[in-house]
PDB file of C-alpha atoms in Angstrom:
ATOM      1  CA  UNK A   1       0.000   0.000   0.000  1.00 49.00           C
ATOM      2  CA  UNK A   2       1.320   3.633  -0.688  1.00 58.00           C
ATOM      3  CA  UNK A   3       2.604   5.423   2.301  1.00 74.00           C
ATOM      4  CA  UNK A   4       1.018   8.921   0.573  1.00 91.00           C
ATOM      5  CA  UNK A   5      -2.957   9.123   1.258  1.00 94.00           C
ATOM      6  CA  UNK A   6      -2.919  10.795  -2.206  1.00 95.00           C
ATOM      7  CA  UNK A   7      -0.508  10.397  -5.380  1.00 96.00           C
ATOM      8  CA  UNK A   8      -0.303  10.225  -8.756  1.00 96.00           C
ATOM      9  CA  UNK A   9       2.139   8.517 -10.938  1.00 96.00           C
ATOM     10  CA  UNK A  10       2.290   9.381 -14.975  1.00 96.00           C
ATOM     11  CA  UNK A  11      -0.942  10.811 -15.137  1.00 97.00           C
ATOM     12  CA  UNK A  12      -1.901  12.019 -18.615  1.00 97.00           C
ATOM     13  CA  UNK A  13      -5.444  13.477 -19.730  1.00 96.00           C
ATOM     14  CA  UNK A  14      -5.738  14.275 -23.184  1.00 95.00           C
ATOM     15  CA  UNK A  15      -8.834  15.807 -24.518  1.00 92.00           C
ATOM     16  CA  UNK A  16     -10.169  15.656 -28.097  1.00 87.00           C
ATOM     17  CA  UNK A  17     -11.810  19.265 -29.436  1.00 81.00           C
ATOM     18  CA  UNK A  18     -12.237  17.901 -33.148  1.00 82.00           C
ATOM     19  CA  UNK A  19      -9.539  16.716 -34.897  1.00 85.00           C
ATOM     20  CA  UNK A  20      -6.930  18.297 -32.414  1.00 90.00           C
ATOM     21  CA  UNK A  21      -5.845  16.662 -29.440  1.00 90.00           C
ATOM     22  CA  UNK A  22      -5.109  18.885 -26.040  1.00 89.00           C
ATOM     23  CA  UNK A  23      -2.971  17.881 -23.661  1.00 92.00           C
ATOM     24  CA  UNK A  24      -4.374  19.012 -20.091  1.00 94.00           C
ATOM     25  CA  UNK A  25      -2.229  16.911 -17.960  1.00 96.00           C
ATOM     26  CA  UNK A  26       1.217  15.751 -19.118  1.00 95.00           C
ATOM     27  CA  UNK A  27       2.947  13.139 -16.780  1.00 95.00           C
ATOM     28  CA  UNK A  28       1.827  14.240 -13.488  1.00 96.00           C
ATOM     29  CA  UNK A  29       3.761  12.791 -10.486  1.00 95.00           C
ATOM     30  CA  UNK A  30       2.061  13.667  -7.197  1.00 95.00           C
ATOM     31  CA  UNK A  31       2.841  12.489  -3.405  1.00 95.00           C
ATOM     32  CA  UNK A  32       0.715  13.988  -0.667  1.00 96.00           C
ATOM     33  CA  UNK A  33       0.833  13.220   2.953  1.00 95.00           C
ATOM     34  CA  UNK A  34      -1.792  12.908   5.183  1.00 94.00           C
ATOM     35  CA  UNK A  35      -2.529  16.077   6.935  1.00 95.00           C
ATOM     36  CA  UNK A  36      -0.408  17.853   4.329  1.00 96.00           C
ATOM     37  CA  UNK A  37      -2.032  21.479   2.949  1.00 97.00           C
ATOM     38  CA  UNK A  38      -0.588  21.760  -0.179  1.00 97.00           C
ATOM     39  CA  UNK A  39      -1.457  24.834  -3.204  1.00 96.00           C
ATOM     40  CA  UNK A  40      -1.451  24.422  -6.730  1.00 95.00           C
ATOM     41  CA  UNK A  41      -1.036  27.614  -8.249  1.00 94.00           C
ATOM     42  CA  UNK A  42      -0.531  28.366 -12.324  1.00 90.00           C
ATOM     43  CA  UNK A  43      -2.381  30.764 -15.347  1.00 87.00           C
ATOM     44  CA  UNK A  44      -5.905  29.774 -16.723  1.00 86.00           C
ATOM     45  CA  UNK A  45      -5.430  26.676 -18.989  1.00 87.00           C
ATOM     46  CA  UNK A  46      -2.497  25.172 -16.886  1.00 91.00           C
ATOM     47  CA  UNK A  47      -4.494  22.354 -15.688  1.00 92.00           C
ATOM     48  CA  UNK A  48      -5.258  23.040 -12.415  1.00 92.00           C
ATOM     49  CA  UNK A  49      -9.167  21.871 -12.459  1.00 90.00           C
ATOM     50  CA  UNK A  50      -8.394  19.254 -15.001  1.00 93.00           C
ATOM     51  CA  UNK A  51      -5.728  17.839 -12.398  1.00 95.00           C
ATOM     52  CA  UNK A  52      -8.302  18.905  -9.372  1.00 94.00           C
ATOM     53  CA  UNK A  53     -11.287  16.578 -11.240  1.00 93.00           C
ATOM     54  CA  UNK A  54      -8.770  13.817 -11.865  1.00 95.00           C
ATOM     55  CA  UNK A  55      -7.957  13.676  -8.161  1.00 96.00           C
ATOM     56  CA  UNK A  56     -11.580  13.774  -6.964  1.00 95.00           C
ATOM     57  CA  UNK A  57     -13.008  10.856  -8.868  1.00 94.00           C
ATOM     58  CA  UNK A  58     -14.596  13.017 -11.225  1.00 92.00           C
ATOM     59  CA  UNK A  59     -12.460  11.879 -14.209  1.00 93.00           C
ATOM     60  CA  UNK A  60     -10.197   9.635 -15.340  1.00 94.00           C
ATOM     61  CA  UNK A  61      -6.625  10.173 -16.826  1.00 96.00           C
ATOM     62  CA  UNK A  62      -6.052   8.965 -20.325  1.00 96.00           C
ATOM     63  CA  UNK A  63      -3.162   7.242 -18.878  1.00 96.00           C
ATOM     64  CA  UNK A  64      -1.117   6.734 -15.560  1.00 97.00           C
ATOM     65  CA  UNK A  65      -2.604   6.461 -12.095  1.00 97.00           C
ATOM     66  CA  UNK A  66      -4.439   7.924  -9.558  1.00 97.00           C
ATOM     67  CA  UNK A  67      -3.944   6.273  -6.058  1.00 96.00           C
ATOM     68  CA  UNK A  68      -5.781   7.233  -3.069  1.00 95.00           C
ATOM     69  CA  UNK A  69      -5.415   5.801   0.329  1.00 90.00           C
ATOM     70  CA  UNK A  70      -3.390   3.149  -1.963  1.00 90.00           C
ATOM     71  CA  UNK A  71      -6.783   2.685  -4.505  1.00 93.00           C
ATOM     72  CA  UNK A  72      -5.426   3.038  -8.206  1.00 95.00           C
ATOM     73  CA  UNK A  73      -8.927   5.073  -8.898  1.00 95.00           C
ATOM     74  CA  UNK A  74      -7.692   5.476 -12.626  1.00 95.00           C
ATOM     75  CA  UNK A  75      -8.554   1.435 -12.904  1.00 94.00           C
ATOM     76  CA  UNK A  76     -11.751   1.459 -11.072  1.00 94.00           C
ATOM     77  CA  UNK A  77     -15.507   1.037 -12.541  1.00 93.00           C
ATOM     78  CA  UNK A  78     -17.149   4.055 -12.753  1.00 92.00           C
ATOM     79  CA  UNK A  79     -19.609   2.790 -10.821  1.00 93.00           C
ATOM     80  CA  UNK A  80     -17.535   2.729  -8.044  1.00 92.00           C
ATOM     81  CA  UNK A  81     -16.201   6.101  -8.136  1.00 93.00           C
ATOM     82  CA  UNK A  82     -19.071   7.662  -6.493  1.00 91.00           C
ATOM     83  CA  UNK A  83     -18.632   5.970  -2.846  1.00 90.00           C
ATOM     84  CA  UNK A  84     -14.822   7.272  -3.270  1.00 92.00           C
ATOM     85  CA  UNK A  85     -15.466  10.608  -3.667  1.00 92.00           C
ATOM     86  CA  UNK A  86     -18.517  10.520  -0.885  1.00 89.00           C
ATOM     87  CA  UNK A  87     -16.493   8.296   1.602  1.00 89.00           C
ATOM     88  CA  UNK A  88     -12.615   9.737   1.407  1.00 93.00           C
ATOM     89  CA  UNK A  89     -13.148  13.295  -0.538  1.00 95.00           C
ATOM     90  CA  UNK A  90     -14.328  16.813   0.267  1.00 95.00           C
ATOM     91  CA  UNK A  91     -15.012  19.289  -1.902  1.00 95.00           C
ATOM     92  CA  UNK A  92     -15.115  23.012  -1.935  1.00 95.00           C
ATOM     93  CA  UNK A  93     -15.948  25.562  -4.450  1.00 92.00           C
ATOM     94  CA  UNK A  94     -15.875  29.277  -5.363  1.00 90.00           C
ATOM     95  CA  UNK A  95     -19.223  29.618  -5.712  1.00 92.00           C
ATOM     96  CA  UNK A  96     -19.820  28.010  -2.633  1.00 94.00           C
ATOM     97  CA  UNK A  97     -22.786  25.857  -4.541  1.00 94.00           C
ATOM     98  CA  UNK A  98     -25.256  25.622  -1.738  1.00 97.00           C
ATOM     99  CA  UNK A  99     -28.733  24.704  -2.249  1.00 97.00           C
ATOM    100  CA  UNK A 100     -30.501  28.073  -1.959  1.00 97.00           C
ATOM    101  CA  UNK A 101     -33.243  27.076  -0.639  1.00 97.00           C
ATOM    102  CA  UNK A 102     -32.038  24.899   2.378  1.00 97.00           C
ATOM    103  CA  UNK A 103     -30.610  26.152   5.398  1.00 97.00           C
ATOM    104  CA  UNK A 104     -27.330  26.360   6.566  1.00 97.00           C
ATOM    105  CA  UNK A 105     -28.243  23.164   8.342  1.00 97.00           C
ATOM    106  CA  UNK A 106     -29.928  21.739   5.825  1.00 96.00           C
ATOM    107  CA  UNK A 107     -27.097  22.177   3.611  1.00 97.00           C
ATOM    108  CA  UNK A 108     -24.385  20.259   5.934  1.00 96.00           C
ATOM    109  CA  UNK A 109     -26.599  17.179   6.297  1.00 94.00           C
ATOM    110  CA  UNK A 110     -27.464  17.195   2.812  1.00 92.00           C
ATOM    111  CA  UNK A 111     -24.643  14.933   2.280  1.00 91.00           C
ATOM    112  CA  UNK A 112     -25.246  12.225   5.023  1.00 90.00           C
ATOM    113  CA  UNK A 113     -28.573  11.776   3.475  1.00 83.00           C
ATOM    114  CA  UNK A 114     -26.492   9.239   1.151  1.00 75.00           C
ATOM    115  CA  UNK A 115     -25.077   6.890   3.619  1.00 67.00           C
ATOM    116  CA  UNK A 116     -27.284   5.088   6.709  1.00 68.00           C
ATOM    117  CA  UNK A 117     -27.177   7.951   9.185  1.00 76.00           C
ATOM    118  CA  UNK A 118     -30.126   8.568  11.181  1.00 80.00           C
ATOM    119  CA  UNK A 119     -31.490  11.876  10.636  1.00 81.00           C
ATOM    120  CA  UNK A 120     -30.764  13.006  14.514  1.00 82.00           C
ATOM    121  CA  UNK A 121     -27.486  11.814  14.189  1.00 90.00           C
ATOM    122  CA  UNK A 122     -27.800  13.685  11.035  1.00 91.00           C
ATOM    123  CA  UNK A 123     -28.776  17.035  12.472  1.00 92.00           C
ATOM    124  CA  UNK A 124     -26.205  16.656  15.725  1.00 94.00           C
ATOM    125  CA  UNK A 125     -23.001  15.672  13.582  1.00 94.00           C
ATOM    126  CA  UNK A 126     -24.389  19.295  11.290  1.00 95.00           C
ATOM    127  CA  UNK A 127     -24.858  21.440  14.182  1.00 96.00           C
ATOM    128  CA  UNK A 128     -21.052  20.251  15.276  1.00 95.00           C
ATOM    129  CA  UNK A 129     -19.661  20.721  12.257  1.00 95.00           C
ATOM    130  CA  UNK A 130     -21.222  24.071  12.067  1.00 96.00           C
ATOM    131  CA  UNK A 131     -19.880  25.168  15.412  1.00 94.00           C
ATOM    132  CA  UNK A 132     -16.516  24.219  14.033  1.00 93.00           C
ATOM    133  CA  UNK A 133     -16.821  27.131  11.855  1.00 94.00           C
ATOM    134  CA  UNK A 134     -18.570  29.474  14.108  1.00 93.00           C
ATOM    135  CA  UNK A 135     -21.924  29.446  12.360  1.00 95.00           C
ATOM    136  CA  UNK A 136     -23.349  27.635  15.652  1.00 93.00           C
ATOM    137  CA  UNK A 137     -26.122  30.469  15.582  1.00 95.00           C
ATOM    138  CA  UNK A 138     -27.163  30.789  11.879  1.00 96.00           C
ATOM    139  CA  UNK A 139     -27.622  27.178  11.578  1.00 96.00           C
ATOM    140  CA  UNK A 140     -31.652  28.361  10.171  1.00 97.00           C
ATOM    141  CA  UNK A 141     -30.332  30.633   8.053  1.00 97.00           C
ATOM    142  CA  UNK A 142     -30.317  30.527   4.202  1.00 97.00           C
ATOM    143  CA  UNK A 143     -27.425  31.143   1.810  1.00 97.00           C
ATOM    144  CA  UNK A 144     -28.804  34.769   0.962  1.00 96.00           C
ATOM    145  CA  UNK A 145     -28.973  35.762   4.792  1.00 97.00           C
ATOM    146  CA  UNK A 146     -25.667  34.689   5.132  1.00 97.00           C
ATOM    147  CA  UNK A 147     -22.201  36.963   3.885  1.00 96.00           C
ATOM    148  CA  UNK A 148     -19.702  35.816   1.076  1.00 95.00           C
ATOM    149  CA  UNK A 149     -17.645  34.138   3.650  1.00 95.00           C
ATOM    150  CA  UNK A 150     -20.101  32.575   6.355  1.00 96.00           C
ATOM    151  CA  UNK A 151     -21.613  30.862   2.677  1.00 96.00           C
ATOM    152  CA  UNK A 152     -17.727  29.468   1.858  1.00 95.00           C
ATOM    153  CA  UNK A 153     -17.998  28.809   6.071  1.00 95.00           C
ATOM    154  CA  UNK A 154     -21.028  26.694   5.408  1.00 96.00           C
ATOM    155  CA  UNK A 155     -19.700  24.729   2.300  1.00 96.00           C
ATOM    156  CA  UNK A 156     -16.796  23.698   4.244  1.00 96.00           C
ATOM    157  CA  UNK A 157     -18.926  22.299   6.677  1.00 96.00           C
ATOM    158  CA  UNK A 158     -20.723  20.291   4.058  1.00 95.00           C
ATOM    159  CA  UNK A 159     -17.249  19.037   2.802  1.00 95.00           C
ATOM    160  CA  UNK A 160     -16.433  17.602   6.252  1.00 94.00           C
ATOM    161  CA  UNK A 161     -19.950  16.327   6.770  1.00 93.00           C
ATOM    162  CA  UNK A 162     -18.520  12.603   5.793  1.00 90.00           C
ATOM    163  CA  UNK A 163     -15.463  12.676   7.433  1.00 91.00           C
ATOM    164  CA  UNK A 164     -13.084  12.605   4.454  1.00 93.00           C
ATOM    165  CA  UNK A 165      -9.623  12.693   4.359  1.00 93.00           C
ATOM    166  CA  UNK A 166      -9.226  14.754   1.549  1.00 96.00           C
ATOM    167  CA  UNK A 167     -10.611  17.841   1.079  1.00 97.00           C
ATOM    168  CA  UNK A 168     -10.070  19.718  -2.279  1.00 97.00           C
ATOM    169  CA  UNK A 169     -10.978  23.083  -2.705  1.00 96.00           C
ATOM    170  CA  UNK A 170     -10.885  25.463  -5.949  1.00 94.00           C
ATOM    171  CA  UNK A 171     -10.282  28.613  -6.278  1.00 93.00           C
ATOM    172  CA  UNK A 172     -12.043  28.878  -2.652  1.00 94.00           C
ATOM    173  CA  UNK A 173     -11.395  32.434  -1.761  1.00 93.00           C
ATOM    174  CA  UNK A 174     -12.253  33.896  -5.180  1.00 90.00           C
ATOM    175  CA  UNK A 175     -15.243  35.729  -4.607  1.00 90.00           C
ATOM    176  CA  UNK A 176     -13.953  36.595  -1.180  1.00 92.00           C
ATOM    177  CA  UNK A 177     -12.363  40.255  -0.189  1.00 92.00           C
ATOM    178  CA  UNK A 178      -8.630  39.391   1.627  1.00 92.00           C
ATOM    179  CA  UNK A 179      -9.500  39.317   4.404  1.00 93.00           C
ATOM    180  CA  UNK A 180     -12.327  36.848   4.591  1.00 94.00           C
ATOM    181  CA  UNK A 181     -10.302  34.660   1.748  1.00 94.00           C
ATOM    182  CA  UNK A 182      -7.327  34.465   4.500  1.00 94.00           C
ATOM    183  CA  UNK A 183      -9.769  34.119   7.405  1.00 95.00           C
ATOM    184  CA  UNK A 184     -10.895  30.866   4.794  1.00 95.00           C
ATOM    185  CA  UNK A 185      -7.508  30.007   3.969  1.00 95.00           C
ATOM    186  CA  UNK A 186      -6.519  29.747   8.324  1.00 95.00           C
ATOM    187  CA  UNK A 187      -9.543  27.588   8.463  1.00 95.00           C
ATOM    188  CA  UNK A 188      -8.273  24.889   6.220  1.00 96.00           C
ATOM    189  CA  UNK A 189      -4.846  24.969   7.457  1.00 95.00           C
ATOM    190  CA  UNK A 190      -6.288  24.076  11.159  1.00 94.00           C
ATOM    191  CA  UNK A 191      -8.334  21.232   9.499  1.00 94.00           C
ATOM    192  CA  UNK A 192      -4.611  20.121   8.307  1.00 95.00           C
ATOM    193  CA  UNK A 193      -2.737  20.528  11.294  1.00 95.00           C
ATOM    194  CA  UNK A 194      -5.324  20.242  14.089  1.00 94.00           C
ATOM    195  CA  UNK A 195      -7.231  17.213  12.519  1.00 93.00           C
ATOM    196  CA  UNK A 196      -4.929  15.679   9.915  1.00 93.00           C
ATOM    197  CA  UNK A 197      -6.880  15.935   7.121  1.00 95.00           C
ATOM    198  CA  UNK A 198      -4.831  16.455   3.527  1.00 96.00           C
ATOM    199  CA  UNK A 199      -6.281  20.066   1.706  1.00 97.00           C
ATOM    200  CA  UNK A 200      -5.238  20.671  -1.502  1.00 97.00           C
ATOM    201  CA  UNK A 201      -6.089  23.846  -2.828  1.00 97.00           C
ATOM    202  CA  UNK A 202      -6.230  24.948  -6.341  1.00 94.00           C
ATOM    203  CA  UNK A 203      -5.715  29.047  -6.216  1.00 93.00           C
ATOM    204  CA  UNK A 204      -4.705  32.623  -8.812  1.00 88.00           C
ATOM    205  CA  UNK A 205      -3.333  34.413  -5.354  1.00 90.00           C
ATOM    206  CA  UNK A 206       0.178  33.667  -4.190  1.00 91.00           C
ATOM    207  CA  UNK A 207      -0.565  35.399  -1.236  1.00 93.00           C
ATOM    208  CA  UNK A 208      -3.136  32.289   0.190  1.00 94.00           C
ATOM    209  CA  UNK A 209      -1.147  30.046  -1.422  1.00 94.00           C
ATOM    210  CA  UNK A 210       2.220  31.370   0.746  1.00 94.00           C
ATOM    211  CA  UNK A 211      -0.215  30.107   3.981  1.00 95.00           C
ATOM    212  CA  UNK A 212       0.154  26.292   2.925  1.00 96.00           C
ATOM    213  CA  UNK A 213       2.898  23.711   3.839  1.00 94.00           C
ATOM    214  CA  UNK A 214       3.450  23.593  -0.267  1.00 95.00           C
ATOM    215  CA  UNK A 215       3.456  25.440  -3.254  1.00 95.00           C
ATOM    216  CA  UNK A 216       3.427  23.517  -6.373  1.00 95.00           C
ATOM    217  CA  UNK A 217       3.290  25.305  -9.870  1.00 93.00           C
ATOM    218  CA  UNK A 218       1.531  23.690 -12.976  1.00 93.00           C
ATOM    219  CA  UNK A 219       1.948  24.942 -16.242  1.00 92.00           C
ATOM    220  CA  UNK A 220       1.019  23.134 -19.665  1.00 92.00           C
ATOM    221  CA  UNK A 221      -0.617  20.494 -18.111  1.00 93.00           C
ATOM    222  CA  UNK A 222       2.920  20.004 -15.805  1.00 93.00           C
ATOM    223  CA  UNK A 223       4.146  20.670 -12.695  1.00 92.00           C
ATOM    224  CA  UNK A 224       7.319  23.018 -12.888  1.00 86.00           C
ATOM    225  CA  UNK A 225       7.677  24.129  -9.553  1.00 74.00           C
ATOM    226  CA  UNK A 226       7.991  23.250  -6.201  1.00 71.00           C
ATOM    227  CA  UNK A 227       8.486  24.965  -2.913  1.00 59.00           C
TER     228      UNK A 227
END
């Protein structure tokens, strides 16, 4: 089994648009550790949400692999993929995609619903997770009662609502003013070092990425930098 919770060894996605073939990824090797918070940083059509999809089960590489908690996901039914990404992965987004017409609550079980957890175990486990972020008190609220950054707040919740031990997050400060995006930012990097769970976050702003254990740079579908 892999030492690395995540890695990636080769992997290659090539995408046809026609009669021409792009290149998105282009040999990626990848080792994580657990409780790692690494950044992925690079210009628009580098790769980073091609290589963000690939790692959370969302697509598969033309060729190499894709091994999580030593899984070679690249080789797996698609069938299977789903229970991957809702057992070991968390995701969060820019937009923050909550269900506007849930609560804040609402929205952090939402996930649970999928596996066999009572619905008061449910609703405990939400309100905890909530607390975690400080949103203890607007657990009734909706999305459009709540600011930019109690919404990314919320969605982070929801990412941890399974317990993964991944969480991948793109471009998760983008609609956020600085301060809020590095209030975000601190947030995931106690999730890394206070609860060992591996964040790796796709971001434009060297600044947030600067705040993680690692800086990786992708360009043309490769990783060309590391710090």
């Amino acid at each position: 089994m892999s030492e690395y919770v995540l890695e990636t060894k080769g992997a290659t996605k090539v995408y046809q648009a026609g009669e021409t073939k792009v290149k998105a990824l282009s040999d990626v090797d990848l080792q994580v550790e657990k409780g790692e918070f690494v950044s992925i940083m690079g210009p628009s059509g580098s790769g980073k949400t091609t290589l963000l999809v690939t790692l959370g089960c969302f697509d598969k590489p033309t060729s190499g692999q894709v091994i999580i908690d030593g899984l070679d996901v690249a080789t797996m039914k698609e069938t299977k993929l789903p229970k991957i990404r809702a057992e070991k992965i968390g995701f969060v987004f820019q937009n923050f995609n909550l269900i506007p017409t849930l609560s804040a609550l609402e929205n952090v079980e939402l996930p649970m619903e999928r596996g066999k957890i009572q619905k008061g175990e449910r609703r405990s486990r939400a309100l905890e997770l909530l607390k975690s972020v400080g949103l203890e008190d607007k657990a009734n609220r909706r999305p459009n009662r709540l600011s930019s950054g109690e919404q990314q707040r919320v969605a982070i919740a929801r990412a941890l609502a399974n317990g993964p031990a991944i969480i991948l997050a793109d471009e998760p400060t983008g609609n956020l003013d600085s301060k809020t995006g590095r209030d975000i930012v601190q947030l995931l990097k106690k999730l890394s070092r206070e609860e060992e769970r591996t964040v790796i976050m796709v971001t434009h702003d060297k600044q947030m990425a600067s705040m993680s254990n690692r800086m990786l740079s992708l360009k043309d579908g490769k990783i060309t930098g590391k710090s």
